[in-house]
Amino acid sequence: MSGGQLGDIMFMAVAAARLVQVEARLRAIESEGQMPTNDIVIRNVPAVRVAELTAIAASYQPEDISPVIGPLYDELFRRLDAAGITCTGPGIAYYADEPQGAGRIIVHAAVEVSAPCQDGDLRVRDLPPIDQAATIVHRGSMETVVPTAQTLTRWIDGNGYRATGYPREVTLECPANRDDWVTELQAPVSRR
């Protein structure tokens, strides 16, 4: 493959990713003023034991998270299988700012397990509870999550709360067709 062909392929991939973002933004604009508040619930999220792997993404944008989190989950499930550890619940993705900054994000690809806590190549830890989480269910691939996340953010701002961290993403259904995924966003909040 020549450098020109590779450049064309990369350009098309970037253009396709931008198109997904534009389509998601257009859906968000179309739904402005039509926010379904009954879809958002404030609730306590209990602590959960998870096995996890982490990596760094360039930003919190879906186009930067997706290429990082997919391979993390593939490797996580490979390591769980090799260690004989069985998943006992859903996948949970969560995020933190990278200490060196520059907008980079630590991506945690986790899944609920019942194994003892451990450090090392495969970390098993207790994910702390969220005392108050504003939750909403997203239906579809995570590449199209922006309008759902925007609905959640607008609801939080409009109902006397403030976000106190990045939302967790709990995968409730994960069929082969990503458009059929069901994911709960759990944003930690507090009253203003």
C-alpha atoms as an extended CHARMM CRD file, in Angstrom:
* protein
*
       192  EXT
         1         1  MET       CA              0.0000000000        0.0000000000        0.0000000000  PROA      1               0.0000000000
         2         2  SER       CA              1.4240000000        3.3680000000       -0.9490000000  PROA      2               0.0000000000
         3         3  GLY       CA              1.6580000000        6.3510000000        1.3820000000  PROA      3               0.0000000000
         4         4  GLY       CA             -1.0130000000        8.1070000000       -0.6850000000  PROA      4               0.0000000000
         5         5  GLN       CA             -3.4340000000        5.2090000000       -0.3080000000  PROA      5               0.0000000000
         6         6  LEU       CA             -2.8060000000        5.0330000000        3.4340000000  PROA      6               0.0000000000
         7         7  GLY       CA             -3.3750000000        8.7880000000        3.6740000000  PROA      7               0.0000000000
         8         8  ASP       CA             -6.6620000000        8.4320000000        1.7760000000  PROA      8               0.0000000000
         9         9  ILE       CA             -7.8160000000        5.6420000000        4.1110000000  PROA      9               0.0000000000
        10        10  MET       CA             -6.9210000000        7.6760000000        7.2030000000  PROA      10              0.0000000000
        11        11  PHE       CA             -8.6960000000       10.7460000000        5.7930000000  PROA      11              0.0000000000
        12        12  MET       CA            -11.8350000000        8.6860000000        5.1270000000  PROA      12              0.0000000000
        13        13  ALA       CA            -11.7640000000        7.2270000000        8.6630000000  PROA      13              0.0000000000
        14        14  VAL       CA            -11.4410000000       10.7010000000       10.2040000000  PROA      14              0.0000000000
        15        15  ALA       CA            -14.2010000000       12.0310000000        7.9530000000  PROA      15              0.0000000000
        16        16  ALA       CA            -16.5020000000        9.1480000000        8.9290000000  PROA      16              0.0000000000
        17        17  ALA       CA            -15.8650000000        9.8020000000       12.6320000000  PROA      17              0.0000000000
        18        18  ARG       CA            -16.6240000000       13.5030000000       12.1540000000  PROA      18              0.0000000000
        19        19  LEU       CA            -19.8350000000       12.6330000000       10.3230000000  PROA      19              0.0000000000
        20        20  VAL       CA            -21.0000000000       10.5320000000       13.3020000000  PROA      20              0.0000000000
        21        21  GLN       CA            -20.2770000000       13.5130000000       15.5880000000  PROA      21              0.0000000000
        22        22  VAL       CA            -22.1320000000       15.9420000000       13.3160000000  PROA      22              0.0000000000
        23        23  GLU       CA            -25.1430000000       13.6220000000       13.1230000000  PROA      23              0.0000000000
        24        24  ALA       CA            -25.1750000000       13.2800000000       16.9330000000  PROA      24              0.0000000000
        25        25  ARG       CA            -24.9470000000       17.0710000000       17.3370000000  PROA      25              0.0000000000
        26        26  LEU       CA            -27.7970000000       17.5890000000       14.8560000000  PROA      26              0.0000000000
        27        27  ARG       CA            -29.9820000000       15.1570000000       16.8130000000  PROA      27              0.0000000000
        28        28  ALA       CA            -29.1280000000       17.0610000000       19.9980000000  PROA      28              0.0000000000
        29        29  ILE       CA            -30.0590000000       20.3930000000       18.3890000000  PROA      29              0.0000000000
        30        30  GLU       CA            -33.3220000000       18.9410000000       17.0600000000  PROA      30              0.0000000000
        31        31  SER       CA            -34.2530000000       17.6910000000       20.5330000000  PROA      31              0.0000000000
        32        32  GLU       CA            -33.4620000000       20.9490000000       22.3620000000  PROA      32              0.0000000000
        33        33  GLY       CA            -36.4630000000       22.1130000000       24.2980000000  PROA      33              0.0000000000
        34        34  GLN       CA            -37.8400000000       18.5640000000       24.3190000000  PROA      34              0.0000000000
        35        35  MET       CA            -35.8370000000       17.2060000000       27.2580000000  PROA      35              0.0000000000
        36        36  PRO       CA            -37.5810000000       14.1370000000       28.7500000000  PROA      36              0.0000000000
        37        37  THR       CA            -37.0920000000       14.7390000000       32.4930000000  PROA      37              0.0000000000
        38        38  ASN       CA            -38.8880000000       11.5270000000       33.4610000000  PROA      38              0.0000000000
        39        39  ASP       CA            -35.9560000000        9.5540000000       32.0250000000  PROA      39              0.0000000000
        40        40  ILE       CA            -33.5460000000       10.9340000000       34.6360000000  PROA      40              0.0000000000
        41        41  VAL       CA            -33.4950000000        9.4940000000       38.1440000000  PROA      41              0.0000000000
        42        42  ILE       CA            -31.4690000000       10.5720000000       41.1860000000  PROA      42              0.0000000000
        43        43  ARG       CA            -30.3590000000        7.5280000000       43.1330000000  PROA      43              0.0000000000
        44        44  ASN       CA            -27.6340000000        5.9770000000       45.2450000000  PROA      44              0.0000000000
        45        45  VAL       CA            -25.2090000000        3.7080000000       43.3990000000  PROA      45              0.0000000000
        46        46  PRO       CA            -23.7420000000        1.0270000000       45.7100000000  PROA      46              0.0000000000
        47        47  ALA       CA            -20.0760000000        0.0620000000       45.8400000000  PROA      47              0.0000000000
        48        48  VAL       CA            -19.1080000000       -2.7300000000       43.4900000000  PROA      48              0.0000000000
        49        49  ARG       CA            -16.0550000000       -4.9530000000       43.1300000000  PROA      49              0.0000000000
        50        50  VAL       CA            -14.5140000000       -4.7730000000       39.6700000000  PROA      50              0.0000000000
        51        51  ALA       CA            -11.5670000000       -6.0860000000       37.7050000000  PROA      51              0.0000000000
        52        52  GLU       CA            -10.0990000000       -3.3430000000       35.5760000000  PROA      52              0.0000000000
        53        53  LEU       CA             -7.4470000000       -2.1950000000       33.1620000000  PROA      53              0.0000000000
        54        54  THR       CA             -6.5850000000        1.4400000000       32.4530000000  PROA      54              0.0000000000
        55        55  ALA       CA             -5.0650000000        3.4970000000       29.6660000000  PROA      55              0.0000000000
        56        56  ILE       CA             -4.8380000000        7.1560000000       28.6530000000  PROA      56              0.0000000000
        57        57  ALA       CA             -7.0760000000        8.8320000000       26.0450000000  PROA      57              0.0000000000
        58        58  ALA       CA             -6.2850000000       12.1900000000       24.4400000000  PROA      58              0.0000000000
        59        59  SER       CA             -9.6030000000       13.6730000000       25.6190000000  PROA      59              0.0000000000
        60        60  TYR       CA            -13.0660000000       12.8470000000       26.9440000000  PROA      60              0.0000000000
        61        61  GLN       CA            -14.5290000000       12.9770000000       23.4200000000  PROA      61              0.0000000000
        62        62  PRO       CA            -16.0340000000        9.7370000000       22.0410000000  PROA      62              0.0000000000
        63        63  GLU       CA            -13.6080000000        9.7390000000       19.1050000000  PROA      63              0.0000000000
        64        64  ASP       CA            -10.6900000000        9.6380000000       21.5720000000  PROA      64              0.0000000000
        65        65  ILE       CA            -12.2660000000        7.2100000000       24.0740000000  PROA      65              0.0000000000
        66        66  SER       CA            -13.5410000000        4.5550000000       21.6100000000  PROA      66              0.0000000000
        67        67  PRO       CA            -10.1620000000        3.4780000000       20.1940000000  PROA      67              0.0000000000
        68        68  VAL       CA             -8.8080000000        3.1380000000       23.7520000000  PROA      68              0.0000000000
        69        69  ILE       CA            -11.6560000000        1.4280000000       25.5770000000  PROA      69              0.0000000000
        70        70  GLY       CA            -12.4360000000       -1.3000000000       23.0260000000  PROA      70              0.0000000000
        71        71  PRO       CA             -8.9430000000       -2.8510000000       23.1370000000  PROA      71              0.0000000000
        72        72  LEU       CA             -8.8830000000       -2.4450000000       26.9490000000  PROA      72              0.0000000000
        73        73  TYR       CA            -12.0300000000       -4.5480000000       27.2800000000  PROA      73              0.0000000000
        74        74  ASP       CA            -10.6870000000       -7.1500000000       24.8380000000  PROA      74              0.0000000000
        75        75  GLU       CA             -7.5210000000       -7.4720000000       26.9320000000  PROA      75              0.0000000000
        76        76  LEU       CA             -9.4660000000       -7.3990000000       30.2220000000  PROA      76              0.0000000000
        77        77  PHE       CA            -11.6610000000      -10.3300000000       29.1740000000  PROA      77              0.0000000000
        78        78  ARG       CA             -8.6120000000      -12.2390000000       27.8940000000  PROA      78              0.0000000000
        79        79  ARG       CA             -6.8570000000      -11.7880000000       31.2530000000  PROA      79              0.0000000000
        80        80  LEU       CA             -9.9730000000      -12.6810000000       33.2510000000  PROA      80              0.0000000000
        81        81  ASP       CA            -10.3170000000      -15.8880000000       31.2460000000  PROA      81              0.0000000000
        82        82  ALA       CA             -6.6290000000      -16.7380000000       31.7620000000  PROA      82              0.0000000000
        83        83  ALA       CA             -6.9700000000      -16.1000000000       35.5220000000  PROA      83              0.0000000000
        84        84  GLY       CA            -10.1800000000      -18.1480000000       35.7650000000  PROA      84              0.0000000000
        85        85  ILE       CA            -12.1460000000      -15.1560000000       37.0470000000  PROA      85              0.0000000000
        86        86  THR       CA            -15.8300000000      -15.0320000000       36.0950000000  PROA      86              0.0000000000
        87        87  CYS       CA            -17.7250000000      -11.7980000000       35.5160000000  PROA      87              0.0000000000
        88        88  THR       CA            -20.6510000000      -11.3930000000       37.9140000000  PROA      88              0.0000000000
        89        89  GLY       CA            -22.1790000000       -8.2250000000       36.5150000000  PROA      89              0.0000000000
        90        90  PRO       CA            -22.0020000000       -5.5630000000       33.8340000000  PROA      90              0.0000000000
        91        91  GLY       CA            -19.1050000000       -3.6920000000       32.3220000000  PROA      91              0.0000000000
        92        92  ILE       CA            -18.4750000000       -0.3030000000       33.9290000000  PROA      92              0.0000000000
        93        93  ALA       CA            -16.3870000000        2.3450000000       32.2000000000  PROA      93              0.0000000000
        94        94  TYR       CA            -15.3060000000        5.3240000000       34.2550000000  PROA      94              0.0000000000
        95        95  TYR       CA            -12.8970000000        8.2020000000       33.8360000000  PROA      95              0.0000000000
        96        96  ALA       CA            -10.5510000000       10.5390000000       35.6930000000  PROA      96              0.0000000000
        97        97  ASP       CA             -8.4000000000       13.4690000000       34.6680000000  PROA      97              0.0000000000
        98        98  GLU       CA             -4.8330000000       12.4530000000       33.8940000000  PROA      98              0.0000000000
        99        99  PRO       CA             -2.5310000000       14.0820000000       36.5000000000  PROA      99              0.0000000000
       100       100  GLN       CA             -0.2220000000       15.6310000000       33.8670000000  PROA      100             0.0000000000
       101       101  GLY       CA             -3.2620000000       17.4360000000       32.4410000000  PROA      101             0.0000000000
       102       102  ALA       CA             -3.4430000000       18.7000000000       28.8730000000  PROA      102             0.0000000000
       103       103  GLY       CA             -7.0470000000       17.4380000000       28.7240000000  PROA      103             0.0000000000
       104       104  ARG       CA             -5.9960000000       13.8020000000       28.7550000000  PROA      104             0.0000000000
       105       105  ILE       CA             -8.2310000000       11.2570000000       30.5070000000  PROA      105             0.0000000000
       106       106  ILE       CA             -7.5340000000        8.0280000000       32.3730000000  PROA      106             0.0000000000
       107       107  VAL       CA             -9.9140000000        5.4310000000       30.9380000000  PROA      107             0.0000000000
       108       108  HSD       CA            -10.9390000000        2.5910000000       33.2680000000  PROA      108             0.0000000000
       109       109  ALA       CA            -12.4120000000       -0.4760000000       31.5650000000  PROA      109             0.0000000000
       110       110  ALA       CA            -13.9570000000       -2.5210000000       34.3760000000  PROA      110             0.0000000000
       111       111  VAL       CA            -16.3410000000       -5.4060000000       34.8950000000  PROA      111             0.0000000000
       112       112  GLU       CA            -18.0450000000       -6.6350000000       38.0430000000  PROA      112             0.0000000000
       113       113  VAL       CA            -16.3920000000       -9.7020000000       39.6220000000  PROA      113             0.0000000000
       114       114  SER       CA            -16.4440000000      -11.5530000000       42.9500000000  PROA      114             0.0000000000
       115       115  ALA       CA            -12.6920000000      -12.2450000000       43.1310000000  PROA      115             0.0000000000
       116       116  PRO       CA            -10.5170000000      -11.0000000000       46.0080000000  PROA      116             0.0000000000
       117       117  CYS       CA             -8.9220000000       -7.5500000000       45.6660000000  PROA      117             0.0000000000
       118       118  GLN       CA             -5.4950000000       -7.5610000000       44.0290000000  PROA      118             0.0000000000
       119       119  ASP       CA             -3.0300000000       -5.2320000000       42.3250000000  PROA      119             0.0000000000
       120       120  GLY       CA             -0.8090000000       -6.0060000000       39.3930000000  PROA      120             0.0000000000
       121       121  ASP       CA             -1.4320000000       -6.5930000000       35.7080000000  PROA      121             0.0000000000
       122       122  LEU       CA             -5.0900000000       -7.2890000000       36.4570000000  PROA      122             0.0000000000
       123       123  ARG       CA             -6.3440000000       -5.0170000000       39.2080000000  PROA      123             0.0000000000
       124       124  VAL       CA             -9.3710000000       -6.0540000000       41.2780000000  PROA      124             0.0000000000
       125       125  ARG       CA            -10.7000000000       -3.2690000000       43.4760000000  PROA      125             0.0000000000
       126       126  ASP       CA            -13.8190000000       -1.9540000000       45.1300000000  PROA      126             0.0000000000
       127       127  LEU       CA            -15.3200000000        0.8960000000       43.1500000000  PROA      127             0.0000000000
       128       128  PRO       CA            -16.7550000000        3.2870000000       45.7560000000  PROA      128             0.0000000000
       129       129  PRO       CA            -20.4540000000        4.0880000000       45.9470000000  PROA      129             0.0000000000
       130       130  ILE       CA            -21.9540000000        7.2550000000       44.5300000000  PROA      130             0.0000000000
       131       131  ASP       CA            -24.1380000000        8.8530000000       47.1930000000  PROA      131             0.0000000000
       132       132  GLN       CA            -26.1850000000       10.7710000000       44.6330000000  PROA      132             0.0000000000
       133       133  ALA       CA            -26.0980000000        9.9660000000       40.9370000000  PROA      133             0.0000000000
       134       134  ALA       CA            -28.2250000000       11.4950000000       38.2090000000  PROA      134             0.0000000000
       135       135  THR       CA            -28.8610000000        8.5530000000       35.8910000000  PROA      135             0.0000000000
       136       136  ILE       CA            -30.1490000000        8.2400000000       32.3470000000  PROA      136             0.0000000000
       137       137  VAL       CA            -30.2970000000        5.3170000000       29.9250000000  PROA      137             0.0000000000
       138       138  HSD       CA            -28.6430000000        5.6650000000       26.5210000000  PROA      138             0.0000000000
       139       139  ARG       CA            -29.7560000000        3.3820000000       23.6990000000  PROA      139             0.0000000000
       140       140  GLY       CA            -27.2800000000        2.9260000000       20.8630000000  PROA      140             0.0000000000
       141       141  SER       CA            -23.5450000000        2.8230000000       20.3230000000  PROA      141             0.0000000000
       142       142  MET       CA            -21.3410000000        4.9420000000       22.5240000000  PROA      142             0.0000000000
       143       143  GLU       CA            -20.2900000000        6.9080000000       19.4470000000  PROA      143             0.0000000000
       144       144  THR       CA            -23.7880000000        8.4580000000       19.5950000000  PROA      144             0.0000000000
       145       145  VAL       CA            -23.8710000000        9.1470000000       23.3610000000  PROA      145             0.0000000000
       146       146  VAL       CA            -23.3250000000       12.9250000000       23.1210000000  PROA      146             0.0000000000
       147       147  PRO       CA            -27.0380000000       13.9210000000       22.8890000000  PROA      147             0.0000000000
       148       148  THR       CA            -27.8940000000       11.6850000000       25.8690000000  PROA      148             0.0000000000
       149       149  ALA       CA            -24.9970000000       13.1280000000       27.8760000000  PROA      149             0.0000000000
       150       150  GLN       CA            -26.1070000000       16.6480000000       26.9400000000  PROA      150             0.0000000000
       151       151  THR       CA            -29.6540000000       15.8890000000       28.1020000000  PROA      151             0.0000000000
       152       152  LEU       CA            -28.2640000000       14.6760000000       31.4210000000  PROA      152             0.0000000000
       153       153  THR       CA            -26.0350000000       17.7500000000       31.8040000000  PROA      153             0.0000000000
       154       154  ARG       CA            -28.9010000000       20.1510000000       31.0280000000  PROA      154             0.0000000000
       155       155  TRP       CA            -31.1360000000       18.3570000000       33.5290000000  PROA      155             0.0000000000
       156       156  ILE       CA            -28.4620000000       18.5250000000       36.2460000000  PROA      156             0.0000000000
       157       157  ASP       CA            -27.9220000000       22.2450000000       35.6440000000  PROA      157             0.0000000000
       158       158  GLY       CA            -31.6540000000       22.9890000000       35.4300000000  PROA      158             0.0000000000
       159       159  ASN       CA            -32.6610000000       21.1260000000       38.5960000000  PROA      159             0.0000000000
       160       160  GLY       CA            -30.4070000000       22.6040000000       41.2690000000  PROA      160             0.0000000000
       161       161  TYR       CA            -27.5500000000       20.0910000000       41.0680000000  PROA      161             0.0000000000
       162       162  ARG       CA            -23.9350000000       20.2830000000       39.9990000000  PROA      162             0.0000000000
       163       163  ALA       CA            -21.8570000000       17.4650000000       38.5450000000  PROA      163             0.0000000000
       164       164  THR       CA            -19.0150000000       16.3400000000       40.8160000000  PROA      164             0.0000000000
       165       165  GLY       CA            -17.2110000000       14.0360000000       38.3770000000  PROA      165             0.0000000000
       166       166  TYR       CA            -17.3870000000       12.2100000000       35.0860000000  PROA      166             0.0000000000
       167       167  PRO       CA            -20.3500000000        9.8650000000       34.5930000000  PROA      167             0.0000000000
       168       168  ARG       CA            -19.8270000000        6.1320000000       34.8750000000  PROA      168             0.0000000000
       169       169  GLU       CA            -21.0800000000        4.1090000000       31.9140000000  PROA      169             0.0000000000
       170       170  VAL       CA            -22.7280000000        0.8490000000       32.9620000000  PROA      170             0.0000000000
       171       171  THR       CA            -23.3700000000       -1.5000000000       30.0580000000  PROA      171             0.0000000000
       172       172  LEU       CA            -26.7880000000       -3.0500000000       30.6100000000  PROA      172             0.0000000000
       173       173  GLU       CA            -27.0760000000       -4.7750000000       27.2170000000  PROA      173             0.0000000000
       174       174  CYS       CA            -24.2270000000       -5.3650000000       24.7890000000  PROA      174             0.0000000000
       175       175  PRO       CA            -25.4030000000       -7.3270000000       21.7200000000  PROA      175             0.0000000000
       176       176  ALA       CA            -23.2300000000       -7.6830000000       18.6210000000  PROA      176             0.0000000000
       177       177  ASN       CA            -25.0180000000       -4.7810000000       16.9130000000  PROA      177             0.0000000000
       178       178  ARG       CA            -23.7070000000       -1.6850000000       18.7140000000  PROA      178             0.0000000000
       179       179  ASP       CA            -26.8090000000        0.2730000000       17.7140000000  PROA      179             0.0000000000
       180       180  ASP       CA            -28.7540000000       -1.9880000000       20.1020000000  PROA      180             0.0000000000
       181       181  TRP       CA            -26.5320000000       -1.3570000000       23.1410000000  PROA      181             0.0000000000
       182       182  VAL       CA            -28.1690000000       -0.1140000000       26.3490000000  PROA      182             0.0000000000
       183       183  THR       CA            -25.9480000000        1.8910000000       28.6940000000  PROA      183             0.0000000000
       184       184  GLU       CA            -26.7940000000        3.7190000000       31.9080000000  PROA      184             0.0000000000
       185       185  LEU       CA            -24.8920000000        6.9620000000       32.5300000000  PROA      185             0.0000000000
       186       186  GLN       CA            -24.4250000000        7.5990000000       36.2690000000  PROA      186             0.0000000000
       187       187  ALA       CA            -23.2490000000       11.1620000000       36.9450000000  PROA      187             0.0000000000
       188       188  PRO       CA            -22.2060000000       11.9300000000       40.5270000000  PROA      188             0.0000000000
       189       189  VAL       CA            -23.9950000000       15.0830000000       41.6810000000  PROA      189             0.0000000000
       190       190  SER       CA            -24.5540000000       17.2820000000       44.6950000000  PROA      190             0.0000000000
       191       191  ARG       CA            -27.0350000000       20.0580000000       45.4490000000  PROA      191             0.0000000000
       192       192  ARG       CA            -25.8710000000       23.5790000000       44.6780000000  PROA      192             0.0000000000
